[in-house]
């Protein structure tokens, strides 16, 4: 799907994906520097541009928790949703003049809440005469200028992404999302806009969009052979000089890539996952970078470009529309050209404002449909199940996931040459607050247990490979001496590893001795009561993120794949519970692992 130049230029004229000229009406006059500066500087013309940015919205339009069926709340007092962001944007535009502002996003827009799931799978935007995606409606109404592609844009396949793209009145940018065969851009690489200044030439602003190379791993099933995702640094080095040669006075990068310089996929790709700061450091000609992907808050980060010595300003607003980044860019016109004199950034907190009623009213019907959907009762639980202790104790609620996955894979492989192999399964404690209460069980209860739209894959792995897999997983725990006091709040996430990169493996029995060094913690590993045979083969039921190398777990990405499907694991859990009618831990709970120290159980 190479970029069709004719279509791109036509869309540019309609949406501003190419060069758009801001209306001169209401444009500020270029002004002289206040007195007190040298006389030659007082004659210089100046212009102030404000660039606003969000990232990792993940389908959050409302300040609403679909999993709890209530207004969103957290201990930090944050608020969420594009309705709040709209209010902040309106305030900045009123202060600065809308004709002096840009509004950008750094990706991960159409996945992450039941709202986005509903319009991808239940009432899909891809259907003939289907609905307009709520995120397209909201972002169109707010007036976004351009949005970079995030990796989660590809979670529902290219068809859904293209349908969303058609519904947006702004371009989806991805300079490093290229056609796998021609290596030409598959999406608009950049956006340009000219801002008029009275008595001076226009200020030309270019926005380069970059997405995450990890898409090639995480959504391999959808993009392999169709799209390729080269590194951000090399693509920025290609495009920034082009944008400057096209007359850009300001270059802003919207990058769905964190600033840490690290990668979660190890050496599976030759490109860095979180490379925004590297782009700033290595590629001359960039003034500011809107950072995404990492879900951290960075009001302002200054990075020095190694070649020019120039400071590049980075900012990352908190995810889920909890923050809005604001870049204030000051320009001066001297010797026939505009140049950036200073850049400063900050973040605004969406908990300081109320919802924009225009946005909540616009999407009230869609919101109501999704609330009704997630509150459907699908079964009855005999006991309350919770993830509160799931990251350090074998919790029945995680066993529910592994049991469902085992059952689905066994049924899928029945009658095949792999039917005789034992099936084991992995699952992670995604949430620390998920609960399935005793009594009625709803779709939202089950959705809160499995918050990602992962699908199921079956791989063949040996006992030795499973042992290595478990050792890698056990690195999640902080090494704790046998006589040390155990603080569960400090026991996990060693090296910054997130909860979703710690795996249970069902069907086996094993101890994790956290008094030992990483790499030698798995003890008493057995299958069916007998020490695990390193040569024995197993079918490993695993989510597609892990199967494609997410988390850099050993062996699994290269293992033989014998089956996969496109139905979400979350849906399979709902189907399983619906078929049973009664959710009884006796049907799925087992104690497969425990933490020990020098062989003595921790709990």
XYZ file of C-alpha atoms in Angstrom:
603
model
C 0.000 0.000 0.000
C 2.450 2.675 -1.198
C 1.447 6.278 -0.686
C -0.564 7.387 -3.699
C 0.921 10.813 -4.445
C -2.164 12.054 -6.271
C -4.460 11.015 -3.426
C -2.038 12.448 -0.874
C -1.911 15.836 -2.608
C -5.690 15.843 -3.014
C -6.128 14.993 0.682
C -3.524 17.607 1.569
C -5.666 20.264 -0.002
C -8.697 19.080 1.943
C -7.158 18.297 5.312
C -3.949 20.261 5.550
C -1.726 17.202 5.160
C 0.401 19.292 2.836
C 0.842 23.057 3.026
C -2.043 24.928 4.606
C -2.076 28.676 5.161
C -3.575 29.932 8.395
C -6.141 32.661 7.920
C -4.752 36.164 8.153
C -7.893 37.270 9.949
C -6.977 37.805 13.560
C -3.287 37.100 12.933
C -1.071 39.133 15.195
C 1.088 41.880 13.883
C 4.800 41.226 14.041
C 6.042 43.320 16.881
C 9.240 45.072 17.874
C 11.315 43.879 20.772
C 10.537 45.888 23.946
C 12.872 48.778 24.674
C 15.949 47.936 26.661
C 17.392 45.717 23.924
C 20.050 46.938 21.494
C 18.653 49.140 18.733
C 19.228 46.593 15.957
C 17.261 43.973 17.915
C 14.396 46.400 18.494
C 13.778 46.428 14.747
C 13.550 42.661 14.497
C 10.146 41.156 13.793
C 8.976 38.370 16.090
C 6.353 35.660 16.180
C 5.109 33.379 18.952
C 3.805 29.919 18.032
C 2.161 27.514 20.469
C 2.098 23.767 19.781
C -0.157 21.610 21.953
C 0.061 17.838 22.143
C -1.527 14.724 23.572
C -0.472 11.107 23.331
C -1.586 7.584 24.223
C -5.231 8.573 24.452
C -6.213 4.896 24.159
C -9.856 5.629 23.535
C -10.435 7.878 26.546
C -13.108 10.389 25.602
C -14.907 10.580 28.936
C -13.715 10.735 32.533
C -15.300 7.323 32.962
C -14.077 3.924 34.136
C -15.972 1.349 32.081
C -14.557 -1.444 34.237
C -15.956 0.037 37.449
C -19.037 1.604 35.854
C -18.273 4.903 37.546
C -16.450 8.219 37.153
C -12.703 7.666 36.894
C -10.800 8.146 40.143
C -7.268 7.493 41.299
C -5.256 8.314 44.402
C -3.420 11.118 42.589
C -6.660 12.895 41.736
C -6.177 12.649 37.979
C -8.952 13.099 35.453
C -9.092 11.542 32.007
C -10.677 12.047 28.633
C -10.659 14.168 25.519
C -13.622 16.145 26.848
C -11.263 17.608 29.474
C -8.470 18.111 26.943
C -10.915 20.018 24.726
C -11.508 22.513 27.537
C -7.757 23.004 28.013
C -7.226 23.424 24.269
C -10.001 26.015 24.073
C -8.350 27.987 26.877
C -4.934 27.984 25.194
C -6.454 28.985 21.858
C -8.364 31.821 23.510
C -5.165 33.065 25.132
C -2.803 32.674 22.175
C -5.198 33.078 19.255
C -6.270 29.939 17.440
C -4.440 31.089 14.317
C -1.178 30.880 16.292
C -1.563 27.313 17.529
C -1.151 23.713 16.387
C -2.734 20.660 18.046
C -0.946 17.333 17.623
C -1.054 13.808 19.011
C 1.707 11.194 19.227
C -0.343 8.041 18.736
C -2.146 5.074 20.317
C -5.622 6.396 19.704
C -8.049 3.632 18.693
C -7.356 0.887 21.246
C -7.519 0.708 25.010
C -11.066 1.004 26.348
C -14.340 -0.870 25.847
C -15.403 2.179 23.811
C -12.730 1.553 21.191
C -13.226 -2.215 21.303
C -16.954 -1.836 20.699
C -16.431 0.193 17.516
C -13.725 -2.139 16.244
C -15.469 -5.460 16.940
C -19.093 -5.191 18.122
C -20.335 -2.387 15.858
C -17.286 -2.051 13.635
C -16.438 1.067 11.658
C -15.422 -1.214 8.776
C -19.003 -2.385 8.164
C -20.852 -0.987 5.174
C -22.708 2.054 6.406
C -21.036 1.573 9.773
C -20.554 4.225 12.447
C -17.924 6.938 12.626
C -15.335 6.058 15.233
C -15.846 8.008 18.493
C -12.187 9.038 18.516
C -12.485 10.441 14.992
C -15.623 12.320 15.991
C -14.048 13.792 19.109
C -10.696 14.690 17.562
C -12.360 16.209 14.501
C -14.574 18.325 16.742
C -11.638 19.486 18.862
C -9.690 20.362 15.732
C -6.520 18.277 15.732
C -4.079 19.267 13.010
C -2.110 15.996 12.756
C -1.702 12.690 14.599
C 1.247 10.301 14.533
C 0.537 6.602 14.241
C 0.981 4.557 17.414
C 1.689 0.843 17.564
C -1.784 0.128 18.956
C -3.322 1.656 15.827
C -2.505 -1.672 14.159
C -4.086 -3.949 16.792
C -7.324 -4.416 14.835
C -5.685 -4.788 11.454
C -4.927 -2.459 8.581
C -8.531 -2.385 7.327
C -9.781 -0.887 10.593
C -6.906 1.606 10.646
C -7.606 2.705 7.085
C -11.319 3.100 7.896
C -10.400 5.288 10.857
C -8.010 7.284 8.676
C -10.786 8.020 6.163
C -12.998 9.317 8.971
C -10.409 11.766 10.299
C -10.212 15.371 9.145
C -6.496 15.366 9.901
C -3.623 13.260 8.553
C -2.260 10.171 10.301
C 1.503 10.569 9.999
C 4.111 7.821 9.821
C 7.318 8.575 7.949
C 8.741 5.218 9.021
C 5.618 3.209 8.199
C 6.532 2.118 4.695
C 5.335 -0.309 2.066
C 7.194 -3.580 2.639
C 7.985 -4.007 -1.048
C 8.607 -0.497 -2.359
C 9.764 1.042 0.945
C 7.784 4.144 0.031
C 5.634 5.860 2.674
C 2.341 4.097 3.290
C 1.005 7.095 5.226
C 1.736 10.830 4.929
C 5.206 11.377 6.407
C 4.667 14.997 7.366
C 2.266 17.918 7.690
C 3.071 21.543 6.858
C 1.278 24.727 7.752
C 2.058 28.394 7.170
C 1.238 31.045 9.745
C 0.809 34.622 8.480
C 2.532 37.456 10.270
C 1.642 41.025 9.379
C 4.514 42.797 7.741
C 6.686 39.695 7.399
C 6.835 36.472 5.392
C 4.784 33.529 6.710
C 6.233 31.234 9.341
C 6.334 27.735 7.857
C 5.958 24.871 10.340
C 6.579 21.215 9.504
C 5.429 18.290 11.634
C 7.187 14.967 11.029
C 5.358 11.872 12.270
C 7.281 8.810 13.444
C 5.911 5.552 14.798
C 7.335 2.573 16.659
C 9.461 -0.132 15.004
C 8.029 -2.666 17.468
C 4.861 -2.870 15.358
C 6.746 -5.361 13.197
C 6.861 -7.684 16.229
C 3.731 -6.852 18.179
C 1.332 -6.928 15.215
C 3.285 -9.249 12.971
C 0.146 -11.126 11.932
C -1.324 -7.979 10.391
C 1.712 -6.224 8.932
C 4.191 -8.914 7.860
C 4.832 -8.662 4.129
C 2.699 -5.517 3.891
C 4.377 -2.835 5.969
C 7.863 -2.278 7.341
C 8.947 0.001 10.180
C 12.552 1.219 9.975
C 14.204 3.120 12.804
C 13.139 6.584 13.885
C 16.647 8.032 13.789
C 17.358 7.019 10.210
C 13.989 8.200 8.938
C 14.241 11.521 10.772
C 17.693 11.987 9.242
C 16.115 11.437 5.820
C 13.084 13.681 6.222
C 14.193 16.633 8.375
C 16.615 17.992 5.723
C 13.851 17.637 3.122
C 11.462 19.629 5.280
C 14.083 22.320 5.796
C 14.758 22.446 2.050
C 11.014 22.909 1.511
C 11.216 26.088 3.544
C 10.274 24.897 7.023
C 11.217 27.512 9.613
C 10.158 25.248 12.484
C 10.385 21.448 12.598
C 8.379 19.590 15.217
C 8.490 15.800 15.495
C 5.526 13.839 16.811
C 7.079 10.520 17.807
C 5.374 7.447 19.189
C 8.567 6.485 20.953
C 9.744 7.068 24.502
C 12.849 8.963 25.522
C 14.742 6.315 27.521
C 16.789 4.792 24.692
C 15.685 1.285 25.711
C 13.818 -1.525 23.941
C 11.491 -4.158 25.361
C 12.139 -6.515 22.465
C 15.848 -7.035 23.090
C 17.854 -7.659 19.941
C 14.947 -8.913 17.855
C 14.981 -5.660 15.886
C 17.961 -3.499 14.921
C 15.978 -0.383 15.859
C 15.479 1.265 19.232
C 11.955 1.243 20.667
C 12.235 4.373 22.832
C 14.412 6.597 20.689
C 12.924 10.114 20.880
C 15.930 11.518 22.757
C 18.294 9.775 20.329
C 16.497 11.467 17.437
C 16.975 14.830 19.143
C 20.628 14.079 19.800
C 21.534 12.677 16.385
C 19.427 14.543 13.814
C 20.111 18.266 13.236
C 17.300 20.640 12.404
C 14.632 19.630 14.948
C 13.212 22.233 17.310
C 10.810 20.198 19.471
C 9.589 16.625 19.903
C 6.203 15.534 21.214
C 7.002 12.180 22.848
C 4.632 9.222 23.205
C 4.445 5.491 23.913
C 6.107 5.341 27.341
C 3.138 6.539 29.442
C 5.301 8.833 31.556
C 5.012 12.542 32.240
C 7.824 14.765 30.974
C 6.978 18.468 31.226
C 10.257 19.491 29.628
C 13.406 17.595 28.649
C 16.274 19.416 26.958
C 18.555 17.385 24.713
C 21.650 18.784 23.013
C 22.108 17.887 19.373
C 25.558 16.345 18.993
C 26.245 17.916 15.589
C 24.985 21.463 16.084
C 25.081 21.966 19.834
C 21.506 23.227 19.612
C 19.011 22.417 22.360
C 15.974 20.348 21.363
C 13.006 20.446 23.724
C 10.999 17.259 24.383
C 7.726 16.892 26.253
C 5.500 13.892 26.952
C 2.035 14.406 28.434
C 0.635 11.696 30.660
C -1.468 9.075 28.866
C -5.267 8.723 28.710
C -5.749 12.488 28.178
C -4.613 13.248 31.720
C -2.211 15.960 30.530
C -1.717 18.353 27.625
C 1.804 19.323 26.572
C 2.286 22.938 25.533
C 5.335 24.122 23.586
C 5.886 27.882 23.351
C 8.136 28.653 20.406
C 9.543 32.146 19.892
C 10.810 33.120 16.447
C 12.706 36.128 15.169
C 12.923 37.417 11.567
C 16.388 38.615 10.751
C 18.438 38.885 7.574
C 15.552 37.702 5.420
C 14.580 34.553 7.307
C 12.751 33.280 10.374
C 14.701 31.385 13.014
C 13.712 29.810 16.299
C 15.020 31.869 19.196
C 13.674 29.786 22.090
C 11.486 26.804 22.909
C 9.939 26.053 26.288
C 7.437 23.374 27.239
C 5.141 22.451 30.107
C 2.155 20.215 30.771
C -1.358 21.217 31.773
C -3.399 18.951 34.050
C -6.856 17.969 32.822
C -8.080 17.666 36.422
C -8.084 21.465 36.627
C -10.990 21.867 34.210
C -14.466 20.509 33.525
C -15.561 18.468 30.520
C -16.303 20.330 27.331
C -20.041 19.701 27.051
C -19.788 19.920 23.270
C -17.717 16.720 23.282
C -19.753 14.828 25.889
C -22.987 15.694 24.081
C -21.515 14.688 20.730
C -20.732 11.157 21.954
C -23.371 10.553 24.627
C -25.190 7.957 22.494
C -22.018 5.970 21.781
C -21.066 6.093 25.441
C -24.481 4.813 26.520
C -24.297 1.880 24.071
C -20.927 0.801 25.434
C -22.020 1.124 29.069
C -24.993 -1.138 28.320
C -22.751 -3.610 26.486
C -20.161 -4.005 29.246
C -22.814 -4.401 31.931
C -24.339 -7.501 30.350
C -24.454 -10.408 32.819
C -22.799 -13.564 31.450
C -22.599 -15.789 34.543
C -22.482 -16.135 38.315
C -19.379 -16.399 40.505
C -19.386 -18.564 43.634
C -16.574 -16.540 45.237
C -14.856 -13.198 44.834
C -11.720 -13.359 42.690
C -9.100 -10.612 42.783
C -5.678 -9.705 41.390
C -4.571 -7.797 44.503
C -1.879 -10.369 45.380
C -1.539 -11.948 41.944
C 1.926 -10.626 41.188
C 3.552 -12.511 44.076
C 1.078 -15.325 44.828
C -0.504 -17.872 42.496
C -4.000 -16.373 42.267
C -7.057 -18.295 41.035
C -8.161 -15.335 38.916
C -5.045 -15.746 36.716
C -5.636 -19.493 36.601
C -8.961 -18.649 34.945
C -7.069 -17.104 32.025
C -4.638 -20.000 31.630
C -7.436 -22.584 31.872
C -9.478 -20.877 29.171
C -6.426 -20.667 26.917
C -5.597 -24.352 27.457
C -9.160 -25.388 26.649
C -9.306 -23.293 23.471
C -5.970 -24.613 22.171
C -6.789 -28.251 22.991
C -10.054 -27.945 21.068
C -8.333 -26.254 18.144
C -5.641 -28.958 17.868
C -7.983 -31.927 18.290
C -7.482 -34.340 15.415
C -4.158 -32.834 14.392
C -0.672 -34.283 14.737
C -0.138 -32.057 17.779
C -3.170 -33.294 19.710
C -1.077 -35.745 21.734
C 1.250 -33.073 23.124
C 0.467 -31.699 26.591
C -0.824 -28.111 26.595
C 0.536 -25.549 29.025
C -0.317 -21.864 29.127
C 1.004 -18.428 30.150
C -0.740 -15.381 31.590
C 0.323 -12.165 33.294
C -1.109 -10.218 36.243
C -1.999 -7.190 34.114
C -3.950 -5.340 36.779
C -3.463 -4.958 40.528
C -7.072 -3.913 41.115
C -9.200 -6.223 38.972
C -11.975 -8.053 40.800
C -14.708 -10.465 39.825
C -17.212 -10.222 42.671
C -19.273 -13.100 44.009
C -22.662 -13.059 42.307
C -23.424 -11.746 38.835
C -20.481 -11.599 36.448
C -20.555 -9.012 33.663
C -18.501 -8.404 30.548
C -16.883 -5.430 32.268
C -15.738 -7.681 35.147
C -14.000 -9.974 32.697
C -12.681 -7.079 30.591
C -11.010 -5.559 33.632
C -9.193 -8.862 34.137
C -7.825 -8.863 30.588
C -7.398 -5.243 29.551
C -5.492 -5.865 26.319
C -6.883 -6.949 22.959
C -4.461 -9.866 22.701
C -5.264 -12.975 20.723
C -4.170 -16.582 21.233
C -1.295 -18.460 19.593
C -0.052 -22.049 20.036
C 3.698 -22.708 19.882
C 5.708 -25.909 20.307
C 8.485 -25.623 22.903
C 10.734 -28.068 24.735
C 11.100 -28.517 28.476
C 14.530 -26.858 28.341
C 13.077 -23.854 26.548
C 10.222 -23.585 29.058
C 12.759 -23.702 31.899
C 14.686 -20.799 30.322
C 11.412 -18.955 29.808
C 10.546 -19.318 33.494
C 14.010 -18.184 34.588
C 13.632 -15.047 32.497
C 10.176 -14.407 33.921
C 11.495 -14.832 37.479
C 13.865 -11.895 36.963
C 10.773 -9.810 37.759
C 11.400 -10.363 41.476
C 13.902 -8.360 43.504
C 16.576 -10.576 45.035
C 15.685 -10.921 48.721
C 17.872 -12.605 51.329
C 16.394 -15.399 53.424
C 16.565 -13.345 56.617
C 15.361 -10.033 55.124
C 11.993 -8.510 55.908
C 9.618 -8.980 52.967
C 7.883 -5.827 51.750
C 5.499 -6.838 48.956
C 5.578 -3.289 47.570
C 9.328 -3.672 46.947
C 9.354 -7.338 45.996
C 8.516 -7.042 42.295
C 9.315 -5.025 39.151
C 13.085 -5.548 39.397
C 14.926 -3.457 36.837
C 11.720 -1.589 36.068
C 10.039 -4.619 34.490
C 6.260 -4.007 34.257
C 3.701 -6.468 35.628
C 2.618 -7.451 32.129
C 6.104 -8.854 31.510
C 5.864 -11.355 34.347
C 4.286 -14.684 33.342
C 2.653 -17.540 35.155
C 2.964 -20.875 33.346
C 0.197 -23.338 34.094
C 0.330 -27.128 33.879
C 3.694 -27.285 35.646
C 4.767 -27.070 39.276
C 7.753 -24.969 40.335
C 9.315 -22.799 43.018
C 10.859 -19.376 42.427
C 13.701 -18.938 44.921
C 14.132 -15.175 45.197
C 17.159 -15.488 47.478
C 19.086 -16.728 44.431
C 20.609 -14.678 41.645
C 18.555 -14.161 38.483
C 19.031 -17.065 36.121
C 19.130 -19.725 38.829
C 15.829 -19.273 40.630
C 13.573 -21.982 39.208
C 13.590 -24.976 41.546
C 11.615 -28.243 41.786
C 10.257 -27.892 38.266
C 7.964 -30.833 37.554
C 5.301 -31.978 35.131
C 2.670 -34.441 36.315
C 4.688 -35.003 39.498
C 7.937 -35.911 37.697
C 11.016 -33.745 37.142
C 10.645 -31.893 33.854
C 12.246 -33.666 30.897
C 14.223 -31.048 28.972
C 13.625 -32.899 25.700
C 9.868 -33.270 26.078
C 7.730 -31.163 23.756
C 4.769 -29.079 24.855
C 2.175 -26.949 23.108
C 2.460 -23.539 24.706
C -0.709 -21.420 24.672
C 0.526 -17.826 24.586
C -0.851 -14.399 23.711
C 0.170 -12.861 20.402
C 2.201 -10.099 22.058
C 4.414 -12.661 23.761
C 4.390 -15.025 20.756
C 5.763 -12.279 18.531
C 8.556 -11.417 20.949
C 6.967 -8.810 23.210
C 8.909 -8.654 26.450
C 11.906 -10.410 24.850
C 11.156 -13.758 26.514
C 13.557 -16.431 25.217
C 12.723 -18.983 22.509
C 9.022 -18.220 22.123
C 9.248 -15.885 19.119
C 11.275 -18.395 17.103
C 9.322 -21.474 18.207
C 7.179 -23.412 15.754
C 3.698 -21.902 15.522
C 0.991 -24.541 15.031
C -2.180 -22.473 15.435
C -3.430 -18.933 15.966
C -6.683 -17.028 15.814
C -8.027 -13.463 15.651
C -10.604 -13.729 18.444
C -9.516 -11.779 21.525
C -8.590 -13.738 24.655
C -10.990 -11.475 26.545
C -13.809 -12.729 24.314
C -12.768 -16.345 24.851
C -12.951 -15.826 28.623
C -16.467 -14.369 28.290
C -17.524 -17.295 26.100
C -16.105 -19.805 28.590
C -17.890 -18.189 31.530
C -21.137 -17.914 29.544
C -20.988 -21.604 28.609
C -20.319 -22.646 32.208
C -22.936 -20.346 33.642
C -21.291 -20.658 37.036
C -17.761 -19.391 37.702
C -16.453 -21.766 40.367
C -12.727 -21.734 41.308
C -12.933 -25.511 41.703
C -13.130 -25.687 37.896
C -9.888 -23.819 37.205
C -7.842 -22.880 40.288
C -4.562 -24.687 40.965
C -1.344 -23.910 42.811
C 1.350 -24.152 40.145
C 4.099 -21.993 41.676
C 5.239 -20.325 44.870
C 7.955 -17.961 46.031
C 10.656 -19.395 48.278
C 13.928 -18.283 49.871
C 16.532 -20.994 50.221
C 13.694 -23.467 49.805
C 11.451 -21.972 52.507
C 8.105 -20.555 51.292
C 7.876 -16.749 51.502
C 4.136 -16.799 52.197
